[in-house]
Structure formats: C-alpha cells, structure tokens
GROMACS .gro file of N, CA, C and O in nm:
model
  380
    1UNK      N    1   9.748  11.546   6.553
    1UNK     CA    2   9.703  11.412   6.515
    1UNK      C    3   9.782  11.305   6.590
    1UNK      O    4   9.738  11.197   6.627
    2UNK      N    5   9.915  11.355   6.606
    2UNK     CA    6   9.967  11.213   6.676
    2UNK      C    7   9.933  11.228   6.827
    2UNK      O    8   9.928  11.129   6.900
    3UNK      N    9   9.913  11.346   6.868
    3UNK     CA   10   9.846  11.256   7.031
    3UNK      C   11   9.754  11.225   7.010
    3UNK      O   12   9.767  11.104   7.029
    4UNK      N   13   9.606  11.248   6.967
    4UNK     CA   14   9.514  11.158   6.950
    4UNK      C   15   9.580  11.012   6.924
    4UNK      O   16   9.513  10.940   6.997
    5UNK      N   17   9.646  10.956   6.879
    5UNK     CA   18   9.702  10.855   6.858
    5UNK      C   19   9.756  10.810   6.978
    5UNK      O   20   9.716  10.705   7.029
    6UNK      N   21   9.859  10.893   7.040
    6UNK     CA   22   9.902  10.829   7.134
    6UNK      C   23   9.810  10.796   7.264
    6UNK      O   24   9.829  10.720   7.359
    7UNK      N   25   9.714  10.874   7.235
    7UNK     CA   26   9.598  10.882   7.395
    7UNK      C   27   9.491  10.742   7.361
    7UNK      O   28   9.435  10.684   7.454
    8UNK      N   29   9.475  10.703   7.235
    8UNK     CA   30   9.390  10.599   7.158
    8UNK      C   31   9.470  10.482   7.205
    8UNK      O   32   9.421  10.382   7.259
    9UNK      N   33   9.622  10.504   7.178
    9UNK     CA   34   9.735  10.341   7.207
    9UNK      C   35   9.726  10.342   7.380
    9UNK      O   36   9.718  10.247   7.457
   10UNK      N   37   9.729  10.466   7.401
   10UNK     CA   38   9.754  10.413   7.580
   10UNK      C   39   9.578  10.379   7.638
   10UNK      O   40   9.568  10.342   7.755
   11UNK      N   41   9.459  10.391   7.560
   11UNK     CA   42   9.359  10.364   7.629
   11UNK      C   43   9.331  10.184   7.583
   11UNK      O   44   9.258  10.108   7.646
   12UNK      N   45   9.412  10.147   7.460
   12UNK     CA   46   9.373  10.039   7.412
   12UNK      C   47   9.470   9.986   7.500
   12UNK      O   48   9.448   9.866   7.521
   13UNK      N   49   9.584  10.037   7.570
   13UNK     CA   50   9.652   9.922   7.657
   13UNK      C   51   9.568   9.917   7.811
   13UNK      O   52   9.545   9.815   7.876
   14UNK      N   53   9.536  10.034   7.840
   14UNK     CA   54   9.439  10.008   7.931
   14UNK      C   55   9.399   9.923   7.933
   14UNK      O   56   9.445   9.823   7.989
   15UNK      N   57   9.230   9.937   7.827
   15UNK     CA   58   9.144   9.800   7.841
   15UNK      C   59   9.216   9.656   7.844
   15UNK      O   60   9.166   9.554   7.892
   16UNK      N   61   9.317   9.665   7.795
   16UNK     CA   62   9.364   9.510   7.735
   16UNK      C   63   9.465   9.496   7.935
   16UNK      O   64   9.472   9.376   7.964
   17UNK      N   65   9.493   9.537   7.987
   17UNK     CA   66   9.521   9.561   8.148
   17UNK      C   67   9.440   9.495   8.210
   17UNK      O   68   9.455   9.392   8.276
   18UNK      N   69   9.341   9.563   8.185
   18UNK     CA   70   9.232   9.541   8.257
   18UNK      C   71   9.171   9.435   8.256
   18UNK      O   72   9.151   9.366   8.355
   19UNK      N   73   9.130   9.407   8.123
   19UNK     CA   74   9.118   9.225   8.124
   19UNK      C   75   9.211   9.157   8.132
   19UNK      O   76   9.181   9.047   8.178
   20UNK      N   77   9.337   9.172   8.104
   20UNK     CA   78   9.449   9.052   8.183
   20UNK      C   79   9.463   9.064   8.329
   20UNK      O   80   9.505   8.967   8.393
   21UNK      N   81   9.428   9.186   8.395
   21UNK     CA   82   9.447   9.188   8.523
   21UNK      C   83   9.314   9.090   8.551
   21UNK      O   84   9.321   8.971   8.579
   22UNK      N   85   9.210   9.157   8.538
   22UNK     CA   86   9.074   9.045   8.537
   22UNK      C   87   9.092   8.890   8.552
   22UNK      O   88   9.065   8.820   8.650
   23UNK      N   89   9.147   8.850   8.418
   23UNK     CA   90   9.185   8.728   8.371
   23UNK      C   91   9.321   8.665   8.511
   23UNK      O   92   9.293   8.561   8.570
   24UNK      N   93   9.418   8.719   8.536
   24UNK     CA   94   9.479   8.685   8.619
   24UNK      C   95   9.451   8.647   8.776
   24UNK      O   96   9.498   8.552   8.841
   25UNK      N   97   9.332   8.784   8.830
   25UNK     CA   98   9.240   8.734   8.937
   25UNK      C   99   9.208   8.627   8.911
   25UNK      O  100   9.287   8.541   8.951
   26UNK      N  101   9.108   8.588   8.851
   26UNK     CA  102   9.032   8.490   8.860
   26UNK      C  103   9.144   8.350   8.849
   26UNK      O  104   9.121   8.256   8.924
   27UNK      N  105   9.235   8.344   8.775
   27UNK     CA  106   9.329   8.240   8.788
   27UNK      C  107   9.357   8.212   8.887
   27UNK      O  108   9.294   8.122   8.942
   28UNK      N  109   9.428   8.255   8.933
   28UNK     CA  110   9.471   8.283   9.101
   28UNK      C  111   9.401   8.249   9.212
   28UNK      O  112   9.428   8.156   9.287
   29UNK      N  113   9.296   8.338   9.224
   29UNK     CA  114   9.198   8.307   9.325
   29UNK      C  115   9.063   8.243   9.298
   29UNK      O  116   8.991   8.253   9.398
   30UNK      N  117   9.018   8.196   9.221
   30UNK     CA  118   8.889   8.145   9.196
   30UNK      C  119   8.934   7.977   9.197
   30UNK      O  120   9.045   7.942   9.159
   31UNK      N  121   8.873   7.921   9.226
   31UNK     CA  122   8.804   7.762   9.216
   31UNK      C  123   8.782   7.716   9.083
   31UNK      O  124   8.829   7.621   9.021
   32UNK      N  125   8.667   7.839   9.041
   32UNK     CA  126   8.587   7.788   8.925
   32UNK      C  127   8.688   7.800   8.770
   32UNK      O  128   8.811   7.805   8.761
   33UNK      N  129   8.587   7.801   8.664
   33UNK     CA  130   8.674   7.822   8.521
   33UNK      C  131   8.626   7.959   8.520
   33UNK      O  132   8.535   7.978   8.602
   34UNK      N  133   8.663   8.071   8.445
   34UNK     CA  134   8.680   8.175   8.415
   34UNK      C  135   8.536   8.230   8.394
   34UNK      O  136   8.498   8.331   8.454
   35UNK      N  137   8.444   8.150   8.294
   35UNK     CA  138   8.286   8.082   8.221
   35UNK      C  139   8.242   8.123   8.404
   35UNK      O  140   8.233   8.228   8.468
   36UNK      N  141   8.228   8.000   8.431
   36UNK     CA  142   8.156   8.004   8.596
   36UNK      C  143   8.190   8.098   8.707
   36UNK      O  144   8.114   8.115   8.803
   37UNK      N  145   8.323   8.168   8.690
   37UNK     CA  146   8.379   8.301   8.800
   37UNK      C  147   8.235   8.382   8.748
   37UNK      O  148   8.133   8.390   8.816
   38UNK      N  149   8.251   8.439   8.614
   38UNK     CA  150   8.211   8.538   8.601
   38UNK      C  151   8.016   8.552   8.570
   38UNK      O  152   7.924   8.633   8.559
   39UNK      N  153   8.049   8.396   8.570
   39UNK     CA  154   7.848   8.365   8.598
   39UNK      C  155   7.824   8.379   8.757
   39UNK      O  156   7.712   8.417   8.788
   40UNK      N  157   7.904   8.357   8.848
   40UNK     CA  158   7.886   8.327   8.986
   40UNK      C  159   7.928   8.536   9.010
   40UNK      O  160   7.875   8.597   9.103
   41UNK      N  161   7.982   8.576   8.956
   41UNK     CA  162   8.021   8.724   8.997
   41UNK      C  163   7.904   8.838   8.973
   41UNK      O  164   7.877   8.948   9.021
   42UNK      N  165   7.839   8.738   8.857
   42UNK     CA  166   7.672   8.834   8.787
   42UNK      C  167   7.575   8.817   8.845
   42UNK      O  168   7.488   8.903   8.859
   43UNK      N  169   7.572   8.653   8.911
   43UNK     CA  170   7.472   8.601   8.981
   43UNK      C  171   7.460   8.675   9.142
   43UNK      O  172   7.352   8.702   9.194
   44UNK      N  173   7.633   8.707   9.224
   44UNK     CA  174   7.609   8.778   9.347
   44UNK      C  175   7.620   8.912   9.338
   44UNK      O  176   7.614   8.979   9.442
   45UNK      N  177   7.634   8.962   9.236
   45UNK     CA  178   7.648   9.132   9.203
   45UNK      C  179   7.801   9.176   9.231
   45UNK      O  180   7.821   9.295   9.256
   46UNK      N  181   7.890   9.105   9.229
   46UNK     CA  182   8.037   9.125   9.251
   46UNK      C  183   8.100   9.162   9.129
   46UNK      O  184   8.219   9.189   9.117
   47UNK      N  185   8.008   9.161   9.033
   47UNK     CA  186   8.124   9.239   8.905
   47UNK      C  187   8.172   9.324   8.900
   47UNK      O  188   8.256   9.313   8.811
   48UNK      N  189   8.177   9.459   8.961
   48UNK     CA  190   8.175   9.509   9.017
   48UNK      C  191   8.316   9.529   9.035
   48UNK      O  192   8.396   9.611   8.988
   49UNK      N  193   8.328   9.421   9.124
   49UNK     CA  194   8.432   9.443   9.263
   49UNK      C  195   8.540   9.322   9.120
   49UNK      O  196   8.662   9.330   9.107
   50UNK      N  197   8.483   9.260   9.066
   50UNK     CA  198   8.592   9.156   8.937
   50UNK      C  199   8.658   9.267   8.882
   50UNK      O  200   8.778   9.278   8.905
   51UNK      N  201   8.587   9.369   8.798
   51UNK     CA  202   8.612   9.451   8.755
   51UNK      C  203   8.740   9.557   8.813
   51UNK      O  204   8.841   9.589   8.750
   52UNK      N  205   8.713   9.587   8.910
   52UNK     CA  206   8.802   9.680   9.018
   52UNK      C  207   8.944   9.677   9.021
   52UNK      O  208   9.032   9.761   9.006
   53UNK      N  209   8.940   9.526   9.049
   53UNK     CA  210   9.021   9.459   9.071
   53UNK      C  211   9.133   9.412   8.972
   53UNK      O  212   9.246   9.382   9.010
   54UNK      N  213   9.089   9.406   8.834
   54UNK     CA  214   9.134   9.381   8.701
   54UNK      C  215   9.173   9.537   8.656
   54UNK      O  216   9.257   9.568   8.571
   55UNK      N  217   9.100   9.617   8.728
   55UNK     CA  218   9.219   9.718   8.679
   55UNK      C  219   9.313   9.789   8.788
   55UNK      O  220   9.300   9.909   8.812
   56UNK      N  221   9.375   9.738   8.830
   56UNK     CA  222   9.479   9.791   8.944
   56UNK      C  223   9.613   9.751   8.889
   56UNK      O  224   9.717   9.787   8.944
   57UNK      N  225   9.610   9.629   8.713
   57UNK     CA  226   9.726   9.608   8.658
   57UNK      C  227   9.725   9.754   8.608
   57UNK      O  228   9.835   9.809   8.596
   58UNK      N  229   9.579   9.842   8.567
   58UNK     CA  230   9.646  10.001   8.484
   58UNK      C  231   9.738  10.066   8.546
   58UNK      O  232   9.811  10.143   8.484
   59UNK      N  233   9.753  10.042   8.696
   59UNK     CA  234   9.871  10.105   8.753
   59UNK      C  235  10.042  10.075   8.724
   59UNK      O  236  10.136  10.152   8.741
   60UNK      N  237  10.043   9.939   8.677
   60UNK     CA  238  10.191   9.916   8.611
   60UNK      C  239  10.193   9.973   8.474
   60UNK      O  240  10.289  10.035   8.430
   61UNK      N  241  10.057   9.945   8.395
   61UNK     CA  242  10.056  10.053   8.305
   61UNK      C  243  10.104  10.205   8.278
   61UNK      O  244  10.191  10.246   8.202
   62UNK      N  245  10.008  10.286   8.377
   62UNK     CA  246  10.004  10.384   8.395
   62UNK      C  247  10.176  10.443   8.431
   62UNK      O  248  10.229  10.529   8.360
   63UNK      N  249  10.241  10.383   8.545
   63UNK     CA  250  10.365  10.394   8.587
   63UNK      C  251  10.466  10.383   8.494
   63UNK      O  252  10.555  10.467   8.500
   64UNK      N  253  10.473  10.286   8.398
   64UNK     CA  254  10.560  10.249   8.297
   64UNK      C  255  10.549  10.346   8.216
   64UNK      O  256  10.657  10.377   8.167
   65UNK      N  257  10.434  10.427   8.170
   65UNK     CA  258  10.449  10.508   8.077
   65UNK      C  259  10.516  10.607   8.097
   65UNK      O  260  10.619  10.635   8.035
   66UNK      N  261  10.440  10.705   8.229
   66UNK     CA  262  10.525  10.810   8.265
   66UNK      C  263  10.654  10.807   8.271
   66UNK      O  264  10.719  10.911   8.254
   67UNK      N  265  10.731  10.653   8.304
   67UNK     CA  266  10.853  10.637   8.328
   67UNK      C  267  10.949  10.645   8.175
   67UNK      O  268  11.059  10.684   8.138
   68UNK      N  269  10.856  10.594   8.131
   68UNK     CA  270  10.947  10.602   7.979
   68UNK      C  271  10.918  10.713   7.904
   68UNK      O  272  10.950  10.693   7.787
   69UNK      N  273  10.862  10.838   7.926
   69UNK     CA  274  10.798  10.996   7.897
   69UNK      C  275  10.726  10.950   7.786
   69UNK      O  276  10.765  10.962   7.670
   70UNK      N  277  10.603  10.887   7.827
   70UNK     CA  278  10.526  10.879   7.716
   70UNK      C  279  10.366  10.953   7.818
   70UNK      O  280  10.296  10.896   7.902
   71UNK      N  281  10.361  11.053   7.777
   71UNK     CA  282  10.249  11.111   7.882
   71UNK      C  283  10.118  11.111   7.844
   71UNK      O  284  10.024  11.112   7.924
   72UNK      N  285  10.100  11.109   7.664
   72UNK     CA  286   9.988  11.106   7.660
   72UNK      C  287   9.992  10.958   7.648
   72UNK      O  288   9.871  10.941   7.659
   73UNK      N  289  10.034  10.856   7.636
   73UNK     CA  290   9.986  10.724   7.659
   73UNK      C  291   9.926  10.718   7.787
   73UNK      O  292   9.825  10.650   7.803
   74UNK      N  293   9.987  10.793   7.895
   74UNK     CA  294   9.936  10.735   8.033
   74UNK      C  295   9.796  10.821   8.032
   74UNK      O  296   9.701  10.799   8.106
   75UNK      N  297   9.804  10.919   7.935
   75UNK     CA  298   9.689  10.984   8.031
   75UNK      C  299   9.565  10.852   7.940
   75UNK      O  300   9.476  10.800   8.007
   76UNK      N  301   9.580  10.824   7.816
   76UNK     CA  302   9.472  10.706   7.750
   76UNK      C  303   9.456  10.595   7.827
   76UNK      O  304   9.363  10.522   7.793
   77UNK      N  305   9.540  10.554   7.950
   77UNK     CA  306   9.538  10.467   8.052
   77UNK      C  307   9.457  10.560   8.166
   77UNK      O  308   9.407  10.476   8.241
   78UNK      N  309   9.439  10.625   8.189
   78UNK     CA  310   9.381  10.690   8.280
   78UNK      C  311   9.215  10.703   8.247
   78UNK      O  312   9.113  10.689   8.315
   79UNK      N  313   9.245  10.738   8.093
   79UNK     CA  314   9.083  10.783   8.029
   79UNK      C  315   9.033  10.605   8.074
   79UNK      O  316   8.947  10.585   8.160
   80UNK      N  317   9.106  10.483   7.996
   80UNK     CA  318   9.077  10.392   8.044
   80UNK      C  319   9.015  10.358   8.173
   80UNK      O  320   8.900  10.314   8.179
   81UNK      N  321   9.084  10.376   8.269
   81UNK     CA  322   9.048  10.360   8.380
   81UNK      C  323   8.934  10.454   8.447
   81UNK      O  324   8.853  10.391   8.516
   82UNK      N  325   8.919  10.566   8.440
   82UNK     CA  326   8.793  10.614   8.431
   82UNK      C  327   8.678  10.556   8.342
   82UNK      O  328   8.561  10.549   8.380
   83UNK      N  329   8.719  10.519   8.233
   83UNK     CA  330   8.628  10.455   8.146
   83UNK      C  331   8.541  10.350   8.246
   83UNK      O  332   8.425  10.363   8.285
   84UNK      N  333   8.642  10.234   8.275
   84UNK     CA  334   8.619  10.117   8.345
   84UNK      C  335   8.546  10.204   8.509
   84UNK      O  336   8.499  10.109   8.571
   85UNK      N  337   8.529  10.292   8.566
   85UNK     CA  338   8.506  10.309   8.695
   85UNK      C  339   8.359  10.367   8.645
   85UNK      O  340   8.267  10.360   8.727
   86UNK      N  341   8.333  10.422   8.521
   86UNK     CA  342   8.200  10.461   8.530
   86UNK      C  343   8.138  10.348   8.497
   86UNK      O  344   8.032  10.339   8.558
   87UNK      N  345   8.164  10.232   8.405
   87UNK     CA  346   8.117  10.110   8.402
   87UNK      C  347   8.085  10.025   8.493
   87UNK      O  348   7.996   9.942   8.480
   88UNK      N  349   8.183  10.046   8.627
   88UNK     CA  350   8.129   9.995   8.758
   88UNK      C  351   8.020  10.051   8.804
   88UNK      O  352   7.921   9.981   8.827
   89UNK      N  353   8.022  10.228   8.833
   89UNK     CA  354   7.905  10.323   8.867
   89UNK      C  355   7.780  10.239   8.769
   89UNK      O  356   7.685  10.183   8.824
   90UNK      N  357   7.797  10.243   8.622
   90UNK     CA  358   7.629  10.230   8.576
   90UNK      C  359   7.595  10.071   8.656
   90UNK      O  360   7.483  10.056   8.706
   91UNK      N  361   7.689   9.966   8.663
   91UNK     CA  362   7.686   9.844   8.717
   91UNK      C  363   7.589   9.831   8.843
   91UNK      O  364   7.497   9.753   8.869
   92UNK      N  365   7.651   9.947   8.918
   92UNK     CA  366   7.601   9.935   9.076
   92UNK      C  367   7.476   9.977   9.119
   92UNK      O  368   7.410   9.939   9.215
   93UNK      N  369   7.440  10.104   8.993
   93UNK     CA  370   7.337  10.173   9.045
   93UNK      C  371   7.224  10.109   8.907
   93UNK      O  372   7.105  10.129   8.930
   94UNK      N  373   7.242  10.072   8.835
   94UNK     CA  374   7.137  10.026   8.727
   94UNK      C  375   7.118   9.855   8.763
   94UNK      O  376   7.009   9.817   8.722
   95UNK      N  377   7.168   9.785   8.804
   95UNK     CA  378   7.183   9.639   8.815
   95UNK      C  379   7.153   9.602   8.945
   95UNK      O  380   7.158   9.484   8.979
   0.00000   0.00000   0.00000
C-alpha cells in the first residue's frame, strides 16, 4: 500500500511540473497573457510542442527523487510524463 502511495505523490508532482514548467514558458517567452498563449497555441496546433516543453521541469523532478532514494516517487514522475506524451500523441493525431 505505501508504494501505491508513493508512485500516486510522485505522479501528482509530475503533473503539477508540468504545468509550472508550462506556466514558466509562457512567462518567459510569450508576449501574450497566459489566456491568449494558449488560445494562439490551439489556434496554430502548437500545444503540442507548449506541452513538451512544460514537461522537461519532470526532469528536475525526476533527478531529485532518485537523488534523495525515493524511487518509486520518480518512477510516478515518469508514469507522469508518459502520461503527458500520450496526451501529446492523441493531440497530434486526433486534432
């Protein structure tokens, strides 16, 4: 029972990565407000690539865990991140 737990805490830090990494792109490099990035990212089919990009913070994730021997957290960062890459796949090929 407690790795299910621990694989559940490291996928919920995932996602939450992933949208701060997200959230941080668009700060950074966008013009627009966050509202209009991600209307202008739906409108050219780049979500995609928003997405991608917002999770490459799972890698400080991912790294930190192993580093501090927490293994099944990283691997719930991993499920994460697979999570998020088939979400790109249905993105690319359904949209």
């Amino acid at each position: 029972m407690n790795t299910k737990k621990e694989i559940l805490i490291g996928f919920a830090v995932g996602i939450i990565a992933n949208v701060f990494g997200t959230l941080i792109y668009i700060l950074l490099f966008s013009d627009l407000s966050i509202v209009e990035t991600f209307n202008a990212a739906m409108g050219q089919g780049h979500m995609g690539s928003l997405l991608a990009l917002g999770a490459i913070l799972n890698l400080v994730a991912f790294f930190g865990f192993l580093r501090i021997k927490r293994d099944h957290r990283a691997r719930g960062v991993m499920i994460a991140t697979l999570v998020t890459a088939l979400v790109i796949l249905f993105y690319k090929v359904f949209a």
